[in-house]
Coordinates of C-alpha atoms in Angstrom, one line a residue:
X1 CA -37.6 -0.2 -84.1
X2 CA -39.8 -0.4 -81.1
X3 CA -38.7 -0.2 -77.5
X4 CA -40.1 -2.1 -74.7
X5 CA -41.7 0.1 -72.0
X6 CA -39.9 -1.9 -69.3
X7 CA -36.6 -1.0 -70.9
X8 CA -37.3 2.7 -70.8
X9 CA -35.6 4.6 -67.9
X10 CA -36.3 8.2 -67.3
X11 CA -33.1 10.3 -67.2
X12 CA -32.8 12.1 -63.9
X13 CA -32.9 15.8 -64.0
X14 CA -29.6 17.7 -63.4
X15 CA -30.7 18.7 -59.9
X16 CA -31.6 15.1 -59.1
X17 CA -28.4 13.8 -60.4
X18 CA -26.4 16.4 -58.4
X19 CA -28.3 15.5 -55.3
X20 CA -27.6 11.8 -55.9
X21 CA -23.9 12.4 -56.3
X22 CA -23.7 14.5 -53.1
X23 CA -25.6 11.8 -51.2
X24 CA -23.3 9.0 -52.5
X25 CA -20.2 11.1 -51.6
X26 CA -21.5 11.7 -48.1
X27 CA -22.3 8.0 -47.5
X28 CA -18.8 7.0 -48.8
X29 CA -17.1 9.5 -46.6
X30 CA -19.2 8.6 -43.6
X31 CA -18.5 4.9 -44.1
X32 CA -14.8 5.5 -44.2
X33 CA -14.9 7.7 -41.2
X34 CA -16.9 5.2 -39.2
X35 CA -14.6 2.4 -40.2
X36 CA -11.6 4.4 -39.1
X37 CA -13.2 5.4 -35.9
X38 CA -14.2 1.8 -35.2
X39 CA -10.6 0.6 -35.7
X40 CA -9.2 3.4 -33.5
X41 CA -11.8 2.7 -30.8
X42 CA -10.9 -1.0 -30.8
X43 CA -7.2 -0.2 -30.5
X44 CA -7.9 2.3 -27.8
X45 CA -10.0 -0.2 -25.9
X46 CA -7.3 -2.8 -26.1
X47 CA -4.8 -0.3 -24.8
X48 CA -7.1 1.1 -22.1
X49 CA -8.0 -2.4 -20.8
X50 CA -4.8 -2.8 -19.0
X51 CA -5.4 -6.3 -17.6
X52 CA -9.0 -7.5 -17.4
X53 CA -11.8 -5.1 -18.2
X54 CA -11.1 -1.7 -16.6
X55 CA -8.2 -2.9 -14.4
X56 CA -4.8 -1.4 -14.9
X57 CA -2.1 -3.3 -16.7
X58 CA -0.2 -6.0 -14.9
X59 CA 3.0 -4.2 -16.1
X60 CA 2.0 -1.1 -14.1
X61 CA 1.1 -3.3 -11.1
X62 CA 4.5 -5.0 -11.2
X63 CA 6.4 -1.7 -11.5
X64 CA 4.3 -0.2 -8.7
X65 CA 4.5 -3.1 -6.2
X66 CA 7.9 -4.5 -7.3
X67 CA 6.3 -8.0 -7.3
X68 CA 4.9 -10.4 -9.9
X69 CA 2.9 -13.6 -9.2
X70 CA 4.3 -16.3 -11.4
X71 CA 2.9 -19.7 -11.8
X72 CA 5.4 -22.4 -12.6
X73 CA 6.2 -26.1 -12.6
X74 CA 9.6 -26.7 -11.2
X75 CA 10.0 -30.4 -12.2
X76 CA 11.6 -30.0 -15.6
X77 CA 15.4 -29.9 -15.2
X78 CA 17.4 -28.2 -16.7
X79 CA 14.6 -25.8 -17.9
X80 CA 13.1 -25.1 -14.6
X81 CA 13.8 -26.8 -11.2
X82 CA 15.0 -26.2 -7.7
X83 CA 18.7 -26.3 -6.9
X84 CA 20.1 -28.0 -3.8
X85 CA 19.2 -24.9 -1.7
X86 CA 15.6 -25.0 -2.9
X87 CA 15.9 -22.0 -5.1
X88 CA 14.1 -22.0 -8.5
X89 CA 16.7 -22.1 -11.3
X90 CA 17.2 -23.3 -14.8
X91 CA 17.3 -21.8 -18.3
X92 CA 13.6 -20.8 -18.3
X93 CA 13.8 -19.3 -14.8
X94 CA 17.0 -17.4 -15.6
X95 CA 15.4 -16.0 -18.7
X96 CA 12.3 -15.0 -16.8
X97 CA 14.3 -13.3 -14.1
X98 CA 16.2 -11.3 -16.8
X99 CA 12.7 -10.0 -17.9
X100 CA 11.7 -9.2 -14.3
X101 CA 15.0 -7.4 -13.6
X102 CA 14.3 -5.1 -16.5
X103 CA 10.8 -4.4 -15.3
X104 CA 12.0 -3.9 -11.7
X105 CA 9.9 -6.7 -10.1
X106 CA 10.7 -9.8 -8.1
X107 CA 8.9 -13.0 -9.1
X108 CA 6.8 -14.7 -6.4
X109 CA 6.6 -18.3 -7.6
X110 CA 3.3 -20.2 -7.3
X111 CA 4.2 -23.9 -7.9
X112 CA 1.9 -26.4 -9.6
X113 CA 1.9 -29.2 -12.2
X114 CA 2.5 -27.9 -15.7
X115 CA -0.8 -29.2 -17.0
X116 CA -2.7 -27.1 -14.5
X117 CA -1.0 -23.8 -15.2
X118 CA -3.2 -22.7 -18.1
X119 CA -6.5 -23.1 -16.3
X120 CA -5.0 -21.5 -13.2
X121 CA -3.9 -18.4 -15.3
X122 CA -7.4 -18.1 -16.8
X123 CA -8.8 -18.3 -13.3
X124 CA -6.5 -15.4 -12.1
X125 CA -4.5 -17.6 -9.7
X126 CA -1.4 -15.8 -10.8
X127 CA -0.2 -13.1 -13.2
X128 CA 1.8 -15.0 -15.8
X129 CA 3.1 -18.5 -16.5
X130 CA 6.7 -18.5 -15.4
X131 CA 8.4 -19.9 -18.5
X132 CA 7.9 -19.9 -22.2
X133 CA 5.4 -22.4 -23.6
X134 CA 4.5 -23.9 -27.0
X135 CA 2.1 -21.8 -29.0
X136 CA -0.7 -24.4 -29.2
X137 CA -3.9 -22.7 -30.6
X138 CA -6.1 -24.4 -27.9
X139 CA -4.1 -22.6 -25.2
X140 CA -4.9 -19.3 -26.9
X141 CA -8.5 -19.7 -25.6
X142 CA -7.2 -19.2 -22.0
X143 CA -4.6 -16.5 -22.5
X144 CA -2.4 -14.5 -24.9
X145 CA 1.0 -15.4 -26.3
X146 CA 3.7 -12.8 -26.6
X147 CA 4.2 -11.7 -30.2
X148 CA 7.8 -13.0 -30.5
X149 CA 9.4 -16.4 -29.9
X150 CA 11.4 -16.9 -26.7
X151 CA 12.7 -20.3 -27.6
X152 CA 12.4 -23.1 -30.2
X153 CA 11.6 -26.5 -28.7
X154 CA 13.4 -29.1 -30.7
X155 CA 11.8 -32.5 -30.0
X156 CA 13.8 -35.7 -30.5
X157 CA 13.2 -39.4 -29.9
X158 CA 14.8 -41.1 -26.9
X159 CA 14.7 -44.9 -27.5
X160 CA 14.5 -47.7 -24.9
X161 CA 17.5 -49.8 -24.1
X162 CA 18.1 -52.4 -26.9
X163 CA 15.9 -50.7 -29.4
X164 CA 16.7 -51.4 -33.1
X165 CA 14.8 -48.4 -34.4
X166 CA 16.8 -46.4 -36.9
X167 CA 14.4 -43.8 -38.2
X168 CA 11.4 -41.9 -36.9
X169 CA 9.1 -43.6 -39.5
X170 CA 9.7 -46.9 -37.6
X171 CA 7.9 -45.5 -34.6
X172 CA 4.7 -45.1 -36.5
X173 CA 3.4 -48.6 -35.9
X174 CA 0.5 -50.0 -33.9
X175 CA 2.8 -52.1 -31.7
X176 CA 4.8 -49.0 -30.6
X177 CA 4.3 -47.1 -27.4
X178 CA 5.5 -43.5 -27.2
X179 CA 5.7 -41.5 -23.9
X180 CA 5.3 -37.8 -23.4
X181 CA 4.4 -35.3 -20.6
X182 CA 0.8 -34.8 -19.8
X183 CA -0.6 -31.4 -20.9
X184 CA 2.4 -30.7 -23.1
X185 CA 2.4 -29.8 -26.8
X186 CA 3.9 -33.2 -27.5
X187 CA 0.7 -34.8 -26.3
X188 CA -1.2 -33.0 -29.1
X189 CA 1.3 -33.1 -31.9
X190 CA 2.5 -36.7 -31.6
X191 CA -1.0 -38.0 -32.4
X192 CA -0.7 -36.5 -35.8
X193 CA 3.0 -37.3 -36.4
X194 CA 2.6 -40.9 -35.2
X195 CA -1.1 -41.7 -35.8
X196 CA -0.6 -45.4 -35.5
X197 CA 1.4 -45.5 -32.3
X198 CA -0.1 -45.6 -28.8
X199 CA 0.7 -42.3 -27.0
X200 CA 1.1 -42.6 -23.3
X201 CA 1.2 -39.5 -21.1
X202 CA 2.9 -39.0 -17.7
X203 CA 2.4 -36.2 -15.1
X204 CA 6.1 -35.2 -15.2
X205 CA 8.9 -35.5 -17.8
X206 CA 10.9 -37.5 -15.2
X207 CA 8.1 -40.1 -15.0
X208 CA 8.1 -40.4 -18.8
X209 CA 11.9 -40.7 -18.8
X210 CA 11.8 -43.5 -16.3
X211 CA 9.3 -45.3 -18.5
X212 CA 11.6 -45.4 -21.5
X213 CA 14.7 -46.0 -19.3
X214 CA 13.0 -49.0 -17.8
X215 CA 11.8 -50.3 -21.2
X216 CA 8.1 -49.8 -20.4
X217 CA 7.6 -47.8 -23.6
X218 CA 9.5 -47.8 -26.9
X219 CA 10.3 -44.1 -27.0
X220 CA 10.0 -40.8 -25.3
X221 CA 9.5 -37.7 -27.4
X222 CA 10.6 -34.5 -25.8
X223 CA 13.1 -31.6 -26.0
X224 CA 16.7 -32.2 -27.1
X225 CA 17.9 -30.4 -24.1
X226 CA 17.3 -33.6 -22.1
X227 CA 20.2 -35.4 -23.9
X228 CA 22.8 -34.7 -21.2
X229 CA 20.4 -35.6 -18.3
X230 CA 19.1 -38.7 -20.0
X231 CA 22.6 -40.0 -20.9
X232 CA 23.7 -39.7 -17.2
X233 CA 20.5 -41.1 -15.7
X234 CA 19.8 -43.8 -18.3
X235 CA 23.1 -44.4 -20.2
X236 CA 21.6 -47.3 -22.2
X237 CA 18.9 -45.0 -23.7
X238 CA 19.7 -44.0 -27.3
X239 CA 18.9 -40.8 -29.1
X240 CA 17.9 -40.6 -32.8
X241 CA 19.9 -37.9 -34.5
X242 CA 16.8 -36.6 -36.2
X243 CA 14.4 -33.9 -35.1
X244 CA 10.7 -34.7 -34.8
X245 CA 9.9 -31.0 -35.0
X246 CA 10.9 -27.5 -33.8
X247 CA 8.1 -25.5 -32.3
X248 CA 8.2 -21.9 -31.1
X249 CA 7.6 -21.2 -27.4
X250 CA 7.0 -17.9 -25.8
X251 CA 5.6 -16.2 -22.7
X252 CA 1.9 -16.6 -21.9
X253 CA -0.2 -14.0 -20.2
X254 CA -3.8 -13.0 -19.5
X255 CA -6.1 -11.7 -22.4
X256 CA -6.6 -8.0 -23.0
X257 CA -3.4 -6.6 -21.4
X258 CA -2.0 -4.8 -24.4
X259 CA 0.6 -2.8 -22.4
X260 CA 2.1 -6.0 -20.9
X261 CA 1.9 -7.8 -24.2
X262 CA 3.7 -5.0 -26.1
X263 CA 6.5 -4.7 -23.5
X264 CA 7.2 -8.4 -23.3
X265 CA 7.1 -8.7 -27.2
X266 CA 9.5 -5.9 -27.6
X267 CA 11.8 -7.3 -24.8
X268 CA 11.9 -10.6 -26.6
X269 CA 12.7 -9.0 -29.9
X270 CA 15.6 -7.2 -28.3
X271 CA 16.9 -10.4 -26.7
X272 CA 16.7 -12.1 -30.0
X273 CA 19.0 -9.5 -31.5
X274 CA 21.4 -10.1 -28.7
X275 CA 21.2 -13.9 -29.1
X276 CA 20.6 -14.2 -25.3
X277 CA 18.8 -17.5 -25.5
X278 CA 21.7 -19.0 -27.5
X279 CA 24.1 -18.2 -24.6
X280 CA 21.7 -19.7 -22.1
X281 CA 21.2 -22.8 -24.1
X282 CA 25.0 -23.4 -24.2
X283 CA 25.1 -22.8 -20.4
X284 CA 22.3 -25.0 -19.3
X285 CA 22.0 -27.7 -22.1
X286 CA 25.7 -28.1 -23.0
X287 CA 26.8 -29.3 -26.4
X288 CA 26.4 -33.1 -26.1
X289 CA 23.4 -33.2 -28.4
X290 CA 25.5 -31.5 -31.1
X291 CA 28.8 -33.2 -30.4
X292 CA 27.6 -36.7 -29.8
X293 CA 24.4 -37.1 -31.8
X294 CA 24.8 -34.4 -34.5
X295 CA 21.6 -32.6 -33.4
X296 CA 22.1 -28.9 -34.0
X297 CA 20.8 -26.4 -31.5
X298 CA 18.1 -24.0 -32.5
X299 CA 18.2 -20.4 -31.1
X300 CA 16.0 -17.4 -31.9
X301 CA 17.2 -14.9 -34.5
X302 CA 16.7 -11.1 -34.5
X303 CA 13.6 -11.5 -36.7
X304 CA 12.1 -14.4 -34.6
X305 CA 13.3 -17.0 -37.1
X306 CA 14.8 -20.3 -35.9
X307 CA 18.6 -19.9 -35.8
X308 CA 20.6 -23.1 -36.3
X309 CA 23.5 -23.5 -33.9
X310 CA 26.2 -25.8 -35.1
X311 CA 29.1 -24.9 -32.9

């Protein structure tokens, strides 16, 4: 049987084989070491870059100065608003101030429309957005979300006076107008949930509420916590006892501040185990959504999971 010359391979000598094995072992070990060193260097860089670049962490700045610059929209009662004395208050503000108290800092509020807060944070106009926000991927281009939910936003449909709509599916029609707040997560998500409807945005939630209360739009989609306020302001507006969705919200801070991110994430996890947000929801939102419309509340569990509150 003949053998093709091209198929013949010369067996390496014992010395050559030994050298080859040593070389391969060295390359494998070196590759592993480099990979490990690279990962460690990246983690070290994230930790060393307190805030932006070589700046110290905002957490250290807050502890050192006792002050934190907080950007916030105070036109979203009962989540965040000014009381009769002009003091910022509401569920979101109270939750933020619990965080600030544990850090040992006093918030200095920089007020602006909600839709402008993300660009302002990216531009360094303030240190952190003053309340939890929906984790929209597009927002992640301008900052970093904490690694644990602070709150679950449960959106429901508020219907104009005299509406005959019985289900959410009936809102997905070309002749239907749905209102929401400009720059909110609803503006993004509603276009996929109700692709046939016309989505109209308003600068403030109060403006959107007035539009549905006055019958200018067919429905307003926003958080269930507005049930009590809406029923008092526009008693003829109806609420569908069906959730559109429930989206996690959390604190939003500048990129590359690992120390601040880790502290806030751990703080939120601890508050979840204490069910802090559940108590605040009962305090600020009341129980009308559950009692009158059968809409259960949604809190944050110890593992970050949505926690259904029925009573």
